[in-house]
Coordinates of C-alpha atoms in Angstrom, one line a residue:
M42 CA 107.4 130.2 106.2
T43 CA 105.2 129.7 103.1
P44 CA 106.9 127.2 100.7
A45 CA 108.0 128.4 97.3
V46 CA 105.9 126.7 94.6
L47 CA 106.7 125.4 91.1
D48 CA 103.8 124.4 88.9
L49 CA 104.3 122.0 86.0
D50 CA 101.9 121.5 83.1
P51 CA 101.0 118.0 81.7
T52 CA 104.2 118.1 79.5
G53 CA 106.3 118.8 82.6
W54 CA 107.1 122.4 81.6
L55 CA 107.3 125.1 84.2
L56 CA 104.4 127.6 84.4
R57 CA 104.3 131.2 85.6
E58 CA 101.3 133.3 86.5
T59 CA 100.4 136.1 84.0
R60 CA 97.4 138.5 83.7
T61 CA 95.9 136.1 81.2
G62 CA 96.5 132.9 83.3
P63 CA 99.3 130.4 83.6
R64 CA 101.8 130.5 80.7
P65 CA 105.0 128.4 80.1
V66 CA 108.3 129.9 81.1
P67 CA 110.6 130.2 78.0
E68 CA 113.6 127.9 78.0
H69 CA 116.1 130.8 78.1
R70 CA 114.2 132.3 81.0
L71 CA 114.3 129.4 83.4
D72 CA 117.2 130.6 85.6
D73 CA 115.8 134.1 85.6
H74 CA 112.4 132.7 86.8
F75 CA 114.2 130.6 89.5
A76 CA 116.2 133.7 90.6
A77 CA 113.0 135.8 90.9
S78 CA 111.2 133.4 93.2
L79 CA 113.5 130.6 94.4
T80 CA 116.7 132.1 95.7
P81 CA 117.5 130.1 98.9
P82 CA 117.4 132.6 101.8
D83 CA 120.7 133.0 103.8
W84 CA 119.0 132.0 107.0
A85 CA 118.1 128.5 105.8
T86 CA 120.2 125.6 107.0
D87 CA 118.5 123.0 104.8
L88 CA 116.6 123.1 101.5
L89 CA 113.7 120.7 101.1
V90 CA 112.2 119.9 97.7
Y91 CA 108.9 118.1 97.9
A92 CA 107.0 116.5 95.0
H93 CA 103.4 115.2 95.7
G94 CA 101.7 112.1 94.4
W95 CA 98.5 110.8 92.9
Q96 CA 95.1 112.5 93.4
T97 CA 96.5 115.7 94.8
K98 CA 94.8 119.1 94.2
P99 CA 97.1 122.1 94.1
E100 CA 95.7 123.5 97.4
S101 CA 96.0 120.0 99.0
A102 CA 99.6 119.8 98.0
L103 CA 100.3 123.1 99.8
A104 CA 98.4 121.9 102.8
T105 CA 100.4 118.7 102.8
V106 CA 103.7 120.5 102.9
H107 CA 102.5 122.8 105.7
R108 CA 101.4 119.7 107.7
L109 CA 104.8 118.0 107.1
L110 CA 106.7 121.1 108.2
T111 CA 104.6 121.4 111.3
L112 CA 105.4 117.7 112.2
I113 CA 109.0 118.3 111.5
T114 CA 109.1 121.4 113.8
D115 CA 107.3 119.6 116.6
E116 CA 109.6 116.6 116.3
Y117 CA 112.7 118.7 116.2
D118 CA 111.9 120.4 119.4
H119 CA 111.9 117.0 121.3
G120 CA 114.1 114.7 119.2
P121 CA 117.7 113.4 119.3
Y122 CA 119.4 115.5 116.5
P123 CA 122.7 116.7 118.0
N124 CA 124.0 117.8 114.6
L125 CA 121.0 120.0 113.7
K126 CA 122.0 123.0 115.7
P127 CA 120.4 125.1 114.2
W128 CA 117.7 123.7 112.0
R129 CA 116.0 126.2 109.7
P130 CA 114.4 124.5 106.6
W131 CA 113.3 126.3 103.5
T132 CA 110.9 124.3 101.2
V133 CA 110.2 124.2 97.5
L134 CA 106.9 122.4 96.5
I135 CA 106.7 120.9 93.0
R136 CA 103.1 120.7 91.8
W137 CA 101.9 118.7 88.8
P138 CA 98.5 117.6 87.4
S139 CA 98.0 114.3 89.2
R140 CA 94.2 114.0 89.4
S141 CA 92.3 111.1 87.9
R142 CA 89.3 108.9 88.5
P143 CA 89.9 106.6 91.5
S144 CA 90.0 103.5 89.3
L145 CA 92.4 101.2 87.6
G146 CA 92.2 103.3 84.5
G147 CA 92.8 106.4 86.5
Y148 CA 95.8 104.9 88.2
R149 CA 97.3 103.9 84.8
S150 CA 96.7 107.3 83.3
I151 CA 98.6 109.1 86.1
R152 CA 101.3 106.5 86.0
D153 CA 101.7 107.1 82.3
R154 CA 101.6 110.9 82.7
A155 CA 104.3 110.8 85.4
H156 CA 106.4 108.7 83.1
T157 CA 105.7 110.7 80.0
M158 CA 106.3 114.1 81.7
S159 CA 109.8 113.0 82.5
T160 CA 110.9 110.8 79.6
K161 CA 109.1 112.5 76.6
G162 CA 108.3 115.8 78.3
H163 CA 110.3 118.3 80.2
A164 CA 109.9 117.5 83.9
S165 CA 113.3 115.9 84.3
H166 CA 115.0 118.9 82.6
V167 CA 113.1 121.5 84.6
I168 CA 113.5 119.8 88.0
G169 CA 117.1 118.9 87.2
R170 CA 117.8 122.6 86.4
L171 CA 116.0 123.5 89.6
L172 CA 118.2 121.3 91.7
G173 CA 121.3 122.6 90.0
Y174 CA 120.2 126.1 90.5
L175 CA 119.6 125.5 94.2
D176 CA 122.9 123.7 94.6
A177 CA 124.8 126.5 92.9
R178 CA 123.3 129.2 95.1
R179 CA 123.7 127.5 98.5
T180 CA 125.3 130.0 100.8
D181 CA 129.1 130.0 101.5
P182 CA 130.0 128.3 104.8
A183 CA 132.0 131.4 105.6
A184 CA 128.8 133.3 106.1
P185 CA 127.2 130.9 108.6
P186 CA 130.3 129.3 110.3
V187 CA 128.2 126.9 112.4
L188 CA 127.4 124.8 109.3
A189 CA 129.7 122.0 108.3
N190 CA 128.8 121.5 104.6
R191 CA 131.1 122.9 102.0
H192 CA 128.2 124.9 100.6
G193 CA 126.8 125.9 104.0
Q194 CA 123.3 124.4 103.2
Y195 CA 122.0 120.9 102.8
L196 CA 119.7 119.7 100.0
H197 CA 117.1 117.0 100.7
L198 CA 114.6 115.6 98.2
I199 CA 111.2 114.3 99.4
G200 CA 108.7 112.5 97.1
H201 CA 105.3 110.8 97.6
S202 CA 103.7 108.2 95.3
F203 CA 104.3 109.2 91.7
G204 CA 106.1 112.3 92.8
C205 CA 109.0 109.9 93.6
R206 CA 109.2 109.0 90.0
L207 CA 109.5 112.6 89.0
L208 CA 112.4 113.2 91.3
C209 CA 114.2 110.0 90.4
E210 CA 113.8 110.8 86.7
A211 CA 115.2 114.3 87.3
V212 CA 118.2 113.2 89.2
Q213 CA 118.9 110.5 86.6
W214 CA 118.7 113.1 83.8
A215 CA 121.1 115.3 85.7
A216 CA 123.5 112.4 86.1
G217 CA 124.1 112.4 82.3
Q218 CA 124.8 116.1 82.1
E219 CA 128.1 117.9 82.5
P220 CA 128.4 118.8 86.2
L221 CA 129.0 122.5 85.5
T222 CA 125.7 122.7 83.6
L223 CA 124.0 122.1 87.0
G224 CA 126.6 123.5 89.3
W225 CA 127.0 120.1 90.9
N226 CA 130.7 119.7 91.2
T227 CA 131.4 118.5 94.8
P228 CA 134.5 116.4 94.7
E229 CA 133.7 114.3 97.8
P230 CA 133.0 111.5 98.2
H231 CA 134.9 110.1 95.3
G232 CA 132.8 109.1 92.3
R233 CA 129.7 110.9 93.5
P234 CA 129.9 114.4 92.1
F235 CA 126.4 115.5 93.0
T236 CA 125.4 117.2 96.2
V237 CA 121.9 116.1 97.0
D238 CA 122.3 115.1 100.6
S239 CA 119.4 112.7 101.0
M240 CA 116.4 111.4 99.1
L241 CA 113.3 110.2 101.0
L242 CA 110.7 108.4 98.9
L243 CA 107.4 107.9 100.6
Q244 CA 105.2 105.1 99.3
M245 CA 106.8 105.2 95.9
A246 CA 104.6 104.1 93.0
A247 CA 107.1 102.1 91.0
P248 CA 107.9 98.4 90.5
R249 CA 110.2 96.9 93.2
D250 CA 113.0 96.5 90.7
A251 CA 112.8 100.1 89.5
F252 CA 116.3 101.0 90.8
A253 CA 117.8 98.0 89.0
S254 CA 115.9 98.4 85.7
R255 CA 115.2 102.1 85.3
F256 CA 116.9 104.4 87.8
T257 CA 120.3 102.7 87.6
A258 CA 122.2 106.0 87.8
L259 CA 121.0 106.5 91.4
A260 CA 123.4 103.8 92.5
Q261 CA 126.5 106.0 91.8
A262 CA 126.5 109.5 90.5
P263 CA 123.7 111.9 91.5
L264 CA 123.4 111.6 95.3
R265 CA 125.8 112.0 98.1
G266 CA 123.4 110.5 100.7
P267 CA 121.1 107.5 100.7
V268 CA 118.0 106.7 98.8
V269 CA 115.4 105.8 101.5
A270 CA 112.0 104.4 100.5
T271 CA 109.2 103.6 102.9
Y272 CA 106.6 100.8 102.4
S273 CA 103.4 99.6 104.1
Q274 CA 101.3 96.5 103.4
H275 CA 98.3 98.7 104.2
D276 CA 99.0 100.7 101.0
R277 CA 96.4 99.5 98.5
A278 CA 97.4 102.0 95.8
T279 CA 100.9 100.4 95.4
G280 CA 99.6 97.0 96.3
F281 CA 96.2 96.2 94.8
W282 CA 96.1 98.9 92.1
H283 CA 99.8 98.7 91.2
L284 CA 99.7 94.9 91.0
R285 CA 96.8 95.1 88.5
A286 CA 98.3 97.9 86.5
E287 CA 101.9 96.6 86.2
K288 CA 101.5 92.9 87.1
R289 CA 103.7 93.3 90.2
A290 CA 103.6 95.0 93.6
G291 CA 105.1 98.4 94.0
I292 CA 107.8 99.7 96.2
G293 CA 105.3 101.5 98.5
Y294 CA 103.7 98.1 99.3
A295 CA 106.5 95.7 99.4
G296 CA 109.7 97.8 99.6
I297 CA 112.8 98.0 97.4
G298 CA 113.5 94.7 95.7
T299 CA 116.5 94.4 93.5
A300 CA 118.9 97.3 93.1
P301 CA 122.4 97.9 91.7
S302 CA 123.9 97.7 95.2
P303 CA 122.8 95.9 98.5
V304 CA 119.5 97.2 100.0
S305 CA 119.4 97.8 103.8
A306 CA 116.1 96.7 105.3
I307 CA 115.0 98.4 108.6
Q308 CA 111.9 99.1 110.6
M309 CA 110.5 102.7 110.9
L310 CA 111.4 103.8 114.4
P311 CA 109.2 105.8 116.7
P312 CA 110.0 109.5 117.4
R313 CA 112.9 110.1 119.8
Q314 CA 114.4 106.6 119.2
P315 CA 117.6 107.5 117.3
Y316 CA 118.4 105.8 114.0
P317 CA 121.9 104.5 114.2
L318 CA 124.2 105.8 111.4
T319 CA 124.8 102.2 110.4
D320 CA 121.1 101.8 109.6
L321 CA 121.0 104.7 107.1
D322 CA 124.5 104.7 105.7
H323 CA 123.8 102.7 102.6
R324 CA 123.0 103.6 99.0
F325 CA 119.5 102.1 99.3
V326 CA 117.4 101.8 102.4
S327 CA 114.0 100.1 102.5
V328 CA 112.0 101.2 105.6
D329 CA 109.1 99.0 106.8
A330 CA 106.3 101.4 107.9
S331 CA 103.6 98.7 108.0
E332 CA 103.0 99.4 111.7
V333 CA 102.8 103.1 111.2
F334 CA 101.1 103.9 107.9
V335 CA 97.9 102.0 108.6
H336 CA 95.0 104.4 108.1
G337 CA 93.1 105.2 104.9
N338 CA 89.8 105.0 103.3
G339 CA 88.8 104.0 99.8
P340 CA 90.8 102.3 97.1
A341 CA 94.2 103.8 98.0
G342 CA 94.2 102.4 101.6
A343 CA 97.1 103.9 103.6
H344 CA 98.9 105.2 100.6
S345 CA 98.6 108.8 101.9
D346 CA 99.0 108.1 105.6
H347 CA 102.6 109.3 105.4
L348 CA 102.1 112.6 107.4
R349 CA 103.2 111.1 110.7
P350 CA 105.6 112.1 113.4
E351 CA 107.6 109.0 112.5
T352 CA 108.1 110.4 109.0
A353 CA 109.4 113.7 110.4
H354 CA 111.7 111.8 112.6
L355 CA 113.1 109.8 109.7
L356 CA 113.7 113.0 107.6
L357 CA 115.3 114.8 110.5
S358 CA 117.5 111.7 111.2
L359 CA 118.7 111.8 107.5
A360 CA 119.5 115.5 107.9
N361 CA 121.3 114.9 111.1
H362 CA 123.5 112.2 109.7
S363 CA 124.2 114.3 106.6
R364 CA 126.4 116.6 108.7

């Protein structure tokens, strides 16, 4: 199924198509806009929200999501996911202006844009409202009795590169709001009132201590499931460029460093080799994909080599353990 698409402008505000071109959606019309195009279908078992990264054209972002969904479908047909019966994902793609020159200056400009869109702009507010909207409208488990979740549908966040920052900023913003504002009011587990079931951050473009210094709220409130971040030492964007732009290596190159709670360090597993629950059942999980994400040309290296069967396997394993 074609993913639903949200387009953000450089300030992080939501755009809608009109006869005269894209125009911002008024604040008081946000939920109406979501309802017109983003109501989760009753047939969906899992809701996937994907935010792309650096140097991604709008059409390339859509192609990336289609490719990822194809990989997920192929892996699901052969993989060890006993709790995913059935598995019918529905996807929302968040697109934002991420193009720049392939240079240190270009890297810095998009880093600054991703940060500004969330902290001084509106991206955190818009994406946070989106997540709350999706959460509030998940189907009742009485309708599809085969599902175990209280809401009947599971919500998973997937980011790549700077898109990971947008998602983390949005969840952090939501953590400071009244739960009823977003519809996130799940009482279990204790102390974690939000109902995002997993967050997969692919080659995140942020410093290794970002969860200890910036995204501190992710340790407790906004997520029910784990924050899982992949890294590869073949990723030049978060290694070479990130080191020069921020004077330290990025998560996508060296993994999660310090965090508010212990970080579990594991290897990315090949398809059909199950991830034990004990590997993923932590607040922060750092996944070494250095033997998987290896291909890439130009200054970014393997930064965008994340469309792999192993990635689909990791995502499906998170969904499987969410049940």
